[in-house]
XYZ file of C-alpha atoms in Angstrom:
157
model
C 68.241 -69.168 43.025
C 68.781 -65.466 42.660
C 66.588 -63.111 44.057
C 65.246 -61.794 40.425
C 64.653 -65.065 39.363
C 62.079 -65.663 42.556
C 60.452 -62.836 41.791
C 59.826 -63.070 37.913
C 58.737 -66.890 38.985
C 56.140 -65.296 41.377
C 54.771 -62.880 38.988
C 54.605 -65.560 36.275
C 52.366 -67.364 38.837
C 50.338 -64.388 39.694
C 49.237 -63.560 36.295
C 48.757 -67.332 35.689
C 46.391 -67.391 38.336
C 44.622 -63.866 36.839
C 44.448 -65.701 33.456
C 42.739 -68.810 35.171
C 40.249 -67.151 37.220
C 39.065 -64.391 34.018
C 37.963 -67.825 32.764
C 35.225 -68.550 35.492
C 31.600 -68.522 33.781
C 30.145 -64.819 35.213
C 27.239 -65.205 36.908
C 23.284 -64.664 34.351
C 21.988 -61.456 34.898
C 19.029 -61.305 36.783
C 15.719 -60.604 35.269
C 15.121 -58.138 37.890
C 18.520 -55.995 37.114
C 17.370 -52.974 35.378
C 20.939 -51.715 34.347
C 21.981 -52.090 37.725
C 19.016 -50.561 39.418
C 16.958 -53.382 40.872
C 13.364 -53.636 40.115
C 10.796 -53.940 42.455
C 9.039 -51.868 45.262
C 10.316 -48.937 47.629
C 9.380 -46.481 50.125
C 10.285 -43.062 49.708
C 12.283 -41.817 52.537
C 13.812 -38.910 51.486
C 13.094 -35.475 48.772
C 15.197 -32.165 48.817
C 17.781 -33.257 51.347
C 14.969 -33.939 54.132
C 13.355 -36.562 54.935
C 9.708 -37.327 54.686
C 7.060 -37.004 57.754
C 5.498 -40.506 56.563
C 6.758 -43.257 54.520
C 3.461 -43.300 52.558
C 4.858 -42.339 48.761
C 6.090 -45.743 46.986
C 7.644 -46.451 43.643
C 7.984 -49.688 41.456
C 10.297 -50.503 38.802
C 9.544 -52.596 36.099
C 11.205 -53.157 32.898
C 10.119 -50.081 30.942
C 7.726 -48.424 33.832
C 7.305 -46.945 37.133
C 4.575 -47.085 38.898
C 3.511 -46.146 43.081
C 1.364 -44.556 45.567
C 1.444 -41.037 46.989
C -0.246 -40.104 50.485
C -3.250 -40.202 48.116
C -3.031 -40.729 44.471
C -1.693 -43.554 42.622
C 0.050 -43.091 39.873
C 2.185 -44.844 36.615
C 4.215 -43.849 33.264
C 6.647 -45.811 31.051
C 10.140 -45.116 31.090
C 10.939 -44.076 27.182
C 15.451 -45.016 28.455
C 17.158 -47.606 29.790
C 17.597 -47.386 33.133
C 19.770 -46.046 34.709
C 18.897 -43.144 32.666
C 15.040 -42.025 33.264
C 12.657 -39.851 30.589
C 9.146 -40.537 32.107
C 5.657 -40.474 29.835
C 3.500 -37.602 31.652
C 2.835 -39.301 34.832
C -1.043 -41.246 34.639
C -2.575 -39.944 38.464
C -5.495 -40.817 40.132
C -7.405 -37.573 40.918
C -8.493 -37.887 44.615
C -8.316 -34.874 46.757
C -5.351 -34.981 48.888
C -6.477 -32.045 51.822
C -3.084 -30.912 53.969
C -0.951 -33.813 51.865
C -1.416 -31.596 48.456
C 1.631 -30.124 48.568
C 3.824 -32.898 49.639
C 2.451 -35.223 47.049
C 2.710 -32.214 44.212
C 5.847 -32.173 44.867
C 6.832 -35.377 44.664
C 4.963 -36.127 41.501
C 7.178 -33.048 40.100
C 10.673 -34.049 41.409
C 9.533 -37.777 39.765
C 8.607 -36.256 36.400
C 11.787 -34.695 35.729
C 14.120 -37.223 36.589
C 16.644 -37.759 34.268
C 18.485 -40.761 36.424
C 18.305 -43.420 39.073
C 21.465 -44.481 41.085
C 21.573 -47.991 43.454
C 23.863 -48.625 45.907
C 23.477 -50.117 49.427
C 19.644 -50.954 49.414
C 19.257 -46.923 48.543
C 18.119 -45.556 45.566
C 18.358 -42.001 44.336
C 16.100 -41.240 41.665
C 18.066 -37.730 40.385
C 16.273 -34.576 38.701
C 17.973 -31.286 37.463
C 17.493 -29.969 41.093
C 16.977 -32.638 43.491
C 16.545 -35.881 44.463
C 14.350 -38.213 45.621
C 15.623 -41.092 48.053
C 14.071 -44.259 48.851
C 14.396 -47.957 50.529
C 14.175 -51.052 49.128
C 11.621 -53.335 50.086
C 8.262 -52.158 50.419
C 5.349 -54.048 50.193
C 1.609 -53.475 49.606
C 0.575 -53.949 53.007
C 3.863 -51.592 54.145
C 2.345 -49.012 51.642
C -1.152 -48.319 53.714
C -0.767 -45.548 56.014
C -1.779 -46.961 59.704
C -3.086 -44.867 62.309
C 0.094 -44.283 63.855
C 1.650 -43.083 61.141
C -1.076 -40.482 60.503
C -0.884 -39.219 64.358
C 3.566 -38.653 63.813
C 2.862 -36.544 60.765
C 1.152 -33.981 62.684
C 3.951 -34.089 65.199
């Protein structure tokens, strides 16, 4: 068989085998996929290119809302875009006084309130505003959320 022939057999079979596999059913979209941002709980681990002294400031995702802790104030607003894109309500706080965590929290309550996007990729989210970002882990729980003891003592470090 000439060599030409071999190869336009070959391709024939390749793009058969394209064809056949563009047929498998794709796989439901989970209820939790939040155009590709994954709802649930995280830590914040990151704002301004720094990290954080404490992993004490959470968020949630939900469908159309966030919703987390601070080092002192909880906090929650709906989400008036589809994620990935973010336009928060004026964030609902809790008004507790926060002592030498004020600014930290102020902060990140202002970085949160003017994101415009989120980004998910490798268990890390971004949440993006005009002039920073916030970053955070995947996977934190309630109990994960309380600040221990420990914790308090390496902040002062």
């Amino acid at each position: 068989m000439p060599r030409l022939a071999r190869l336009g057999t070959f391709g024939a079979l390749t793009a058969a085998a394209f064809a056949l596999a563009a047929c498998e059913p794709t796989p439901p979209v989970s209820p939790d996929d939040r155009g590709f941002i994954p709802g649930g709980d995280y830590a914040l681990v990151g704002m301004d290119g720094a990290t954080v002294p404490l992993r004490n400031m959470t968020l949630t995702i939900a469908e159309s809302s966030v919703s987390g802790r601070g080092p002192c104030n909880g906090y929650g607003a709906k989400n008036n875009a589809e994620l990935p894109l973010v336009a928060l309500s004026p964030l609902q706080k809790t008004n507790v006084p926060c002592g030498k965590n004020t600014t930290i929290e102020n902060r990140f309550f202002s970085v949160l309130q003017s994101a415009t996007e989120m980004e998910y990729y490798g268990g890390v989210l971004k949440v993006k505003s005009p002039l920073t970002w916030l970053i955070f882990e995947r996977g934190v729980t309630g109990a994960q959320a309380q600040v221990t003891a420990v914790d308090q003592a390496r902040a002062g470090q």
